[in-house]
């Protein structure tokens, strides 16, 4: 991390920060760069996911085939496998012209634009296989861009701007997703209204989405290479490509596991967002069970829920700047767990749109606070610029374990207990992470992460 101007141990509260100071940090050039890169990262996700599924269904593809397209998202889960290549290898021409991180960033964005254009040229009705291949290319290049953006953010932002950078990134990521879902559908409808065929409207809609990636490309050109990356590049310039990859892969794991209480920290990474994942898995079925329509749910989640998420993200940035990392994690962990009680209350109230809006707002707001603070913690764990990309990709993969695997039994619990008690249990599943947080705090874990610039 960059050298601090004024330091405070990571486990102690930082001096109070005013709202004006907390807002001003979002106007720092480095944070603004991360904001636009967040938009570029969020944009492609739906193009190989929900938006693509709408296109396929309108083209008459059967539901069984559409269901299999969930597998297209696999690269987002397995991206840590090729993260060492991003850390270690040079991209011909790009690395020399733009630097280690910016070179990979521009290269991945170029591949992403090409992949989206290739997907635009496919026809779901005639060739689902080529659609799947195009979507897989989009997911792979998009997840590669995510690897680089995460490393760039961690290395370019000083400690005092990490939480603000993540808040800006989360907000822009959500907006990027909104553009590639609702925005893309409106664009396709607009093209179709001009009289062209539906398949041509979808093609041009995806062409517009490919052009949107240029926002991230322009941002990468305007940005400067992180100093940490420059120093890491200088330290490894005499090594062969194979040696750099080997050191990135082995070093990322061995360096982390050699730390004090490494296994406890990894368990904490897996469990911190488990309370969100466990309840989130059943939120949609719960709302439909209560008698709300799909339109009610979609309008509140996409509208009011999105606003609550964006506000919660910036609130999380303020909390992380004002308090120590440990204290911030306590705040985020507790509020995201207690928010589940609003769903227990909703289960007792029944079909009431105002109650649904309140519950969704509480859940999205507190979840965003927890997410921003949690990612600030993950960023603090990645301290060696030689393999930032590999370590961060590995940590985010571990964080997905709770969402993907541990929460898979939520339906069985909900069926056995009923909705009001189920969401109380969702609060209780946060206890193991808070116990680990207590233990790590007593063991001095947060002090080992180094000083926090305030």
PDB file of N, CA and C in Angstrom, residues 248-312:
ATOM      1  N   UNK A 248       3.895 -15.929  -9.646  1.00  0.00           N
ATOM      2  CA  UNK A 248       2.591 -15.311  -9.381  1.00  0.00           C
ATOM      3  C   UNK A 248       1.615 -16.324  -8.804  1.00  0.00           C
ATOM      4  N   UNK A 249       1.602 -17.528  -9.387  1.00  0.00           N
ATOM      5  CA  UNK A 249       0.656 -18.553  -8.943  1.00  0.00           C
ATOM      6  C   UNK A 249       1.009 -19.081  -7.557  1.00  0.00           C
ATOM      7  N   UNK A 250       2.285 -19.495  -7.403  1.00  0.00           N
ATOM      8  CA  UNK A 250       2.710 -20.080  -6.126  1.00  0.00           C
ATOM      9  C   UNK A 250       2.820 -18.997  -5.052  1.00  0.00           C
ATOM     10  N   UNK A 251       3.385 -17.860  -5.440  1.00  0.00           N
ATOM     11  CA  UNK A 251       3.588 -16.796  -4.461  1.00  0.00           C
ATOM     12  C   UNK A 251       2.292 -16.262  -3.895  1.00  0.00           C
ATOM     13  N   UNK A 252       1.258 -16.167  -4.735  1.00  0.00           N
ATOM     14  CA  UNK A 252      -0.024 -15.642  -4.256  1.00  0.00           C
ATOM     15  C   UNK A 252      -0.602 -16.507  -3.146  1.00  0.00           C
ATOM     16  N   UNK A 253      -0.488 -17.827  -3.307  1.00  0.00           N
ATOM     17  CA  UNK A 253      -1.030 -18.743  -2.308  1.00  0.00           C
ATOM     18  C   UNK A 253      -0.121 -18.860  -1.089  1.00  0.00           C
ATOM     19  N   UNK A 254       1.163 -19.059  -1.333  1.00  0.00           N
ATOM     20  CA  UNK A 254       2.085 -19.284  -0.221  1.00  0.00           C
ATOM     21  C   UNK A 254       2.233 -18.034   0.636  1.00  0.00           C
ATOM     22  N   UNK A 255       2.270 -16.866  -0.018  1.00  0.00           N
ATOM     23  CA  UNK A 255       2.421 -15.620   0.747  1.00  0.00           C
ATOM     24  C   UNK A 255       1.225 -15.395   1.659  1.00  0.00           C
ATOM     25  N   UNK A 256       0.039 -15.718   1.170  1.00  0.00           N
ATOM     26  CA  UNK A 256      -1.159 -15.523   1.986  1.00  0.00           C
ATOM     27  C   UNK A 256      -1.229 -16.553   3.111  1.00  0.00           C
ATOM     28  N   UNK A 257      -0.957 -17.817   2.789  1.00  0.00           N
ATOM     29  CA  UNK A 257      -1.074 -18.876   3.790  1.00  0.00           C
ATOM     30  C   UNK A 257       0.001 -18.787   4.864  1.00  0.00           C
ATOM     31  N   UNK A 258       1.091 -18.075   4.573  1.00  0.00           N
ATOM     32  CA  UNK A 258       2.149 -17.935   5.568  1.00  0.00           C
ATOM     33  C   UNK A 258       1.813 -16.901   6.637  1.00  0.00           C
ATOM     34  N   UNK A 259       0.729 -16.153   6.435  1.00  0.00           N
ATOM     35  CA  UNK A 259       0.356 -15.125   7.405  1.00  0.00           C
ATOM     36  C   UNK A 259      -0.238 -15.757   8.661  1.00  0.00           C
ATOM     37  N   UNK A 260      -0.161 -15.011   9.730  1.00  0.00           N
ATOM     38  CA  UNK A 260      -0.763 -15.433  10.989  1.00  0.00           C
ATOM     39  C   UNK A 260      -2.288 -15.525  10.828  1.00  0.00           C
ATOM     40  N   UNK A 261      -2.862 -16.619  11.320  1.00  0.00           N
ATOM     41  CA  UNK A 261      -4.313 -16.832  11.311  1.00  0.00           C
ATOM     42  C   UNK A 261      -4.903 -16.775   9.908  1.00  0.00           C
ATOM     43  N   UNK A 262      -4.141 -17.274   8.919  1.00  0.00           N
ATOM     44  CA  UNK A 262      -4.596 -17.201   7.527  1.00  0.00           C
ATOM     45  C   UNK A 262      -5.885 -17.995   7.312  1.00  0.00           C
ATOM     46  N   UNK A 263      -5.965 -19.194   7.894  1.00  0.00           N
ATOM     47  CA  UNK A 263      -7.144 -20.034   7.688  1.00  0.00           C
ATOM     48  C   UNK A 263      -8.395 -19.407   8.292  1.00  0.00           C
ATOM     49  N   UNK A 264      -8.234 -18.781   9.454  1.00  0.00           N
ATOM     50  CA  UNK A 264      -9.375 -18.104  10.079  1.00  0.00           C
ATOM     51  C   UNK A 264      -9.831 -16.938   9.211  1.00  0.00           C
ATOM     52  N   UNK A 265      -8.873 -16.217   8.629  1.00  0.00           N
ATOM     53  CA  UNK A 265      -9.219 -15.097   7.748  1.00  0.00           C
ATOM     54  C   UNK A 265      -9.957 -15.599   6.512  1.00  0.00           C
ATOM     55  N   UNK A 266      -9.505 -16.736   5.960  1.00  0.00           N
ATOM     56  CA  UNK A 266     -10.183 -17.301   4.791  1.00  0.00           C
ATOM     57  C   UNK A 266     -11.597 -17.755   5.140  1.00  0.00           C
ATOM     58  N   UNK A 267     -11.769 -18.346   6.317  1.00  0.00           N
ATOM     59  CA  UNK A 267     -13.109 -18.748   6.763  1.00  0.00           C
ATOM     60  C   UNK A 267     -14.010 -17.518   6.924  1.00  0.00           C
ATOM     61  N   UNK A 268     -13.448 -16.443   7.419  1.00  0.00           N
ATOM     62  CA  UNK A 268     -14.207 -15.207   7.570  1.00  0.00           C
ATOM     63  C   UNK A 268     -14.632 -14.664   6.206  1.00  0.00           C
ATOM     64  N   UNK A 269     -13.753 -14.764   5.221  1.00  0.00           N
ATOM     65  CA  UNK A 269     -14.076 -14.331   3.854  1.00  0.00           C
ATOM     66  C   UNK A 269     -15.266 -15.123   3.314  1.00  0.00           C
ATOM     67  N   UNK A 270     -15.289 -16.435   3.590  1.00  0.00           N
ATOM     68  CA  UNK A 270     -16.378 -17.284   3.112  1.00  0.00           C
ATOM     69  C   UNK A 270     -17.696 -16.931   3.800  1.00  0.00           C
ATOM     70  N   UNK A 271     -17.650 -16.605   5.090  1.00  0.00           N
ATOM     71  CA  UNK A 271     -18.867 -16.502   5.887  1.00  0.00           C
ATOM     72  C   UNK A 271     -19.442 -15.100   6.039  1.00  0.00           C
ATOM     73  N   UNK A 272     -18.668 -14.059   5.769  1.00  0.00           N
ATOM     74  CA  UNK A 272     -19.134 -12.711   6.102  1.00  0.00           C
ATOM     75  C   UNK A 272     -20.430 -12.348   5.371  1.00  0.00           C
ATOM     76  N   UNK A 273     -20.543 -12.681   4.095  1.00  0.00           N
ATOM     77  CA  UNK A 273     -21.741 -12.336   3.323  1.00  0.00           C
ATOM     78  C   UNK A 273     -22.746 -13.492   3.258  1.00  0.00           C
ATOM     79  N   UNK A 274     -22.529 -14.522   4.067  1.00  0.00           N
ATOM     80  CA  UNK A 274     -23.403 -15.697   4.033  1.00  0.00           C
ATOM     81  C   UNK A 274     -24.835 -15.348   4.425  1.00  0.00           C
ATOM     82  N   UNK A 275     -25.006 -14.448   5.378  1.00  0.00           N
ATOM     83  CA  UNK A 275     -26.355 -14.052   5.802  1.00  0.00           C
ATOM     84  C   UNK A 275     -27.136 -13.451   4.643  1.00  0.00           C
ATOM     85  N   UNK A 276     -26.461 -12.644   3.826  1.00  0.00           N
ATOM     86  CA  UNK A 276     -27.097 -12.072   2.635  1.00  0.00           C
ATOM     87  C   UNK A 276     -27.448 -13.153   1.624  1.00  0.00           C
ATOM     88  N   UNK A 277     -26.490 -14.046   1.381  1.00  0.00           N
ATOM     89  CA  UNK A 277     -26.687 -15.079   0.374  1.00  0.00           C
ATOM     90  C   UNK A 277     -27.816 -16.031   0.753  1.00  0.00           C
ATOM     91  N   UNK A 278     -27.879 -16.385   2.035  1.00  0.00           N
ATOM     92  CA  UNK A 278     -28.872 -17.353   2.501  1.00  0.00           C
ATOM     93  C   UNK A 278     -30.281 -16.797   2.323  1.00  0.00           C
ATOM     94  N   UNK A 279     -30.481 -15.525   2.655  1.00  0.00           N
ATOM     95  CA  UNK A 279     -31.806 -14.919   2.493  1.00  0.00           C
ATOM     96  C   UNK A 279     -32.077 -14.554   1.039  1.00  0.00           C
ATOM     97  N   UNK A 280     -31.047 -14.072   0.348  1.00  0.00           N
ATOM     98  CA  UNK A 280     -31.227 -13.637  -1.033  1.00  0.00           C
ATOM     99  C   UNK A 280     -31.673 -14.742  -1.960  1.00  0.00           C
ATOM    100  N   UNK A 281     -31.250 -15.973  -1.667  1.00  0.00           N
ATOM    101  CA  UNK A 281     -31.649 -17.106  -2.493  1.00  0.00           C
ATOM    102  C   UNK A 281     -33.166 -17.275  -2.528  1.00  0.00           C
ATOM    103  N   UNK A 282     -33.845 -16.943  -1.434  1.00  0.00           N
ATOM    104  CA  UNK A 282     -35.281 -17.197  -1.317  1.00  0.00           C
ATOM    105  C   UNK A 282     -36.133 -15.933  -1.374  1.00  0.00           C
ATOM    106  N   UNK A 283     -35.519 -14.772  -1.602  1.00  0.00           N
ATOM    107  CA  UNK A 283     -36.289 -13.529  -1.589  1.00  0.00           C
ATOM    108  C   UNK A 283     -37.370 -13.508  -2.667  1.00  0.00           C
ATOM    109  N   UNK A 284     -37.003 -13.841  -3.910  1.00  0.00           N
ATOM    110  CA  UNK A 284     -37.983 -13.805  -4.994  1.00  0.00           C
ATOM    111  C   UNK A 284     -39.132 -14.799  -4.771  1.00  0.00           C
ATOM    112  N   UNK A 285     -38.845 -16.086  -4.457  1.00  0.00           N
ATOM    113  CA  UNK A 285     -39.963 -17.008  -4.180  1.00  0.00           C
ATOM    114  C   UNK A 285     -40.836 -16.537  -3.019  1.00  0.00           C
ATOM    115  N   UNK A 286     -40.219 -15.945  -1.995  1.00  0.00           N
ATOM    116  CA  UNK A 286     -40.968 -15.443  -0.846  1.00  0.00           C
ATOM    117  C   UNK A 286     -41.953 -14.353  -1.265  1.00  0.00           C
ATOM    118  N   UNK A 287     -41.482 -13.411  -2.073  1.00  0.00           N
ATOM    119  CA  UNK A 287     -42.334 -12.306  -2.507  1.00  0.00           C
ATOM    120  C   UNK A 287     -43.496 -12.821  -3.357  1.00  0.00           C
ATOM    121  N   UNK A 288     -43.218 -13.764  -4.246  1.00  0.00           N
ATOM    122  CA  UNK A 288     -44.285 -14.331  -5.083  1.00  0.00           C
ATOM    123  C   UNK A 288     -45.270 -15.113  -4.223  1.00  0.00           C
ATOM    124  N   UNK A 289     -44.773 -15.850  -3.243  1.00  0.00           N
ATOM    125  CA  UNK A 289     -45.637 -16.606  -2.329  1.00  0.00           C
ATOM    126  C   UNK A 289     -46.601 -15.704  -1.577  1.00  0.00           C
ATOM    127  N   UNK A 290     -46.155 -14.501  -1.248  1.00  0.00           N
ATOM    128  CA  UNK A 290     -47.013 -13.581  -0.500  1.00  0.00           C
ATOM    129  C   UNK A 290     -48.164 -13.046  -1.345  1.00  0.00           C
ATOM    130  N   UNK A 291     -48.053 -13.184  -2.666  1.00  0.00           N
ATOM    131  CA  UNK A 291     -49.131 -12.729  -3.536  1.00  0.00           C
ATOM    132  C   UNK A 291     -48.788 -11.535  -4.398  1.00  0.00           C
ATOM    133  N   UNK A 292     -47.533 -11.078  -4.349  1.00  0.00           N
ATOM    134  CA  UNK A 292     -47.121  -9.981  -5.219  1.00  0.00           C
ATOM    135  C   UNK A 292     -46.941 -10.500  -6.644  1.00  0.00           C
ATOM    136  N   UNK A 293     -47.152  -9.623  -7.615  1.00  0.00           N
ATOM    137  CA  UNK A 293     -46.932 -10.003  -9.010  1.00  0.00           C
ATOM    138  C   UNK A 293     -45.463  -9.855  -9.364  1.00  0.00           C
ATOM    139  N   UNK A 294     -45.092 -10.447 -10.489  1.00  0.00           N
ATOM    140  CA  UNK A 294     -43.715 -10.296 -10.963  1.00  0.00           C
ATOM    141  C   UNK A 294     -43.409  -8.829 -11.266  1.00  0.00           C
ATOM    142  N   UNK A 295     -44.404  -8.110 -11.781  1.00  0.00           N
ATOM    143  CA  UNK A 295     -44.195  -6.688 -12.085  1.00  0.00           C
ATOM    144  C   UNK A 295     -43.980  -5.869 -10.816  1.00  0.00           C
ATOM    145  N   UNK A 296     -44.724  -6.204  -9.751  1.00  0.00           N
ATOM    146  CA  UNK A 296     -44.529  -5.520  -8.467  1.00  0.00           C
ATOM    147  C   UNK A 296     -43.083  -5.705  -8.002  1.00  0.00           C
ATOM    148  N   UNK A 297     -42.645  -6.940  -8.023  1.00  0.00           N
ATOM    149  CA  UNK A 297     -41.300  -7.269  -7.546  1.00  0.00           C
ATOM    150  C   UNK A 297     -40.242  -6.586  -8.414  1.00  0.00           C
ATOM    151  N   UNK A 298     -40.408  -6.692  -9.753  1.00  0.00           N
ATOM    152  CA  UNK A 298     -39.408  -6.123 -10.658  1.00  0.00           C
ATOM    153  C   UNK A 298     -39.329  -4.608 -10.513  1.00  0.00           C
ATOM    154  N   UNK A 299     -40.490  -3.947 -10.402  1.00  0.00           N
ATOM    155  CA  UNK A 299     -40.496  -2.485 -10.310  1.00  0.00           C
ATOM    156  C   UNK A 299     -39.816  -2.002  -9.037  1.00  0.00           C
ATOM    157  N   UNK A 300     -40.087  -2.679  -7.936  1.00  0.00           N
ATOM    158  CA  UNK A 300     -39.518  -2.248  -6.656  1.00  0.00           C
ATOM    159  C   UNK A 300     -38.028  -2.572  -6.585  1.00  0.00           C
ATOM    160  N   UNK A 301     -37.642  -3.770  -7.056  1.00  0.00           N
ATOM    161  CA  UNK A 301     -36.226  -4.158  -6.992  1.00  0.00           C
ATOM    162  C   UNK A 301     -35.389  -3.300  -7.934  1.00  0.00           C
ATOM    163  N   UNK A 302     -35.866  -3.108  -9.176  1.00  0.00           N
ATOM    164  CA  UNK A 302     -35.085  -2.353 -10.164  1.00  0.00           C
ATOM    165  C   UNK A 302     -35.123  -0.848  -9.909  1.00  0.00           C
ATOM    166  N   UNK A 303     -36.205  -0.369  -9.313  1.00  0.00           N
ATOM    167  CA  UNK A 303     -36.336   1.061  -9.080  1.00  0.00           C
ATOM    168  C   UNK A 303     -35.874   1.475  -7.704  1.00  0.00           C
ATOM    169  N   UNK A 304     -36.743   1.285  -6.713  1.00  0.00           N
ATOM    170  CA  UNK A 304     -36.425   1.682  -5.343  1.00  0.00           C
ATOM    171  C   UNK A 304     -35.228   0.903  -4.811  1.00  0.00           C
ATOM    172  N   UNK A 305     -35.174  -0.396  -5.137  1.00  0.00           N
ATOM    173  CA  UNK A 305     -34.071  -1.229  -4.645  1.00  0.00           C
ATOM    174  C   UNK A 305     -32.721  -0.780  -5.164  1.00  0.00           C
ATOM    175  N   UNK A 306     -32.672  -0.389  -6.437  1.00  0.00           N
ATOM    176  CA  UNK A 306     -31.411   0.091  -7.010  1.00  0.00           C
ATOM    177  C   UNK A 306     -30.966   1.373  -6.324  1.00  0.00           C
ATOM    178  N   UNK A 307     -31.914   2.292  -6.102  1.00  0.00           N
ATOM    179  CA  UNK A 307     -31.575   3.542  -5.423  1.00  0.00           C
ATOM    180  C   UNK A 307     -31.028   3.271  -4.023  1.00  0.00           C
ATOM    181  N   UNK A 308     -31.666   2.338  -3.305  1.00  0.00           N
ATOM    182  CA  UNK A 308     -31.201   1.990  -1.953  1.00  0.00           C
ATOM    183  C   UNK A 308     -29.801   1.389  -1.999  1.00  0.00           C
ATOM    184  N   UNK A 309     -29.520   0.591  -3.035  1.00  0.00           N
ATOM    185  CA  UNK A 309     -28.190  -0.012  -3.177  1.00  0.00           C
ATOM    186  C   UNK A 309     -27.123   1.051  -3.401  1.00  0.00           C
ATOM    187  N   UNK A 310     -27.413   2.005  -4.274  1.00  0.00           N
ATOM    188  CA  UNK A 310     -26.442   3.057  -4.571  1.00  0.00           C
ATOM    189  C   UNK A 310     -26.175   3.919  -3.337  1.00  0.00           C
ATOM    190  N   UNK A 311     -27.241   4.298  -2.638  1.00  0.00           N
ATOM    191  CA  UNK A 311     -27.076   5.111  -1.424  1.00  0.00           C
ATOM    192  C   UNK A 311     -26.328   4.323  -0.355  1.00  0.00           C
ATOM    193  N   UNK A 312     -26.663   3.040  -0.222  1.00  0.00           N
ATOM    194  CA  UNK A 312     -25.980   2.194   0.758  1.00  0.00           C
ATOM    195  C   UNK A 312     -24.507   2.033   0.455  1.00  0.00           C
TER     196      UNK A 312
END
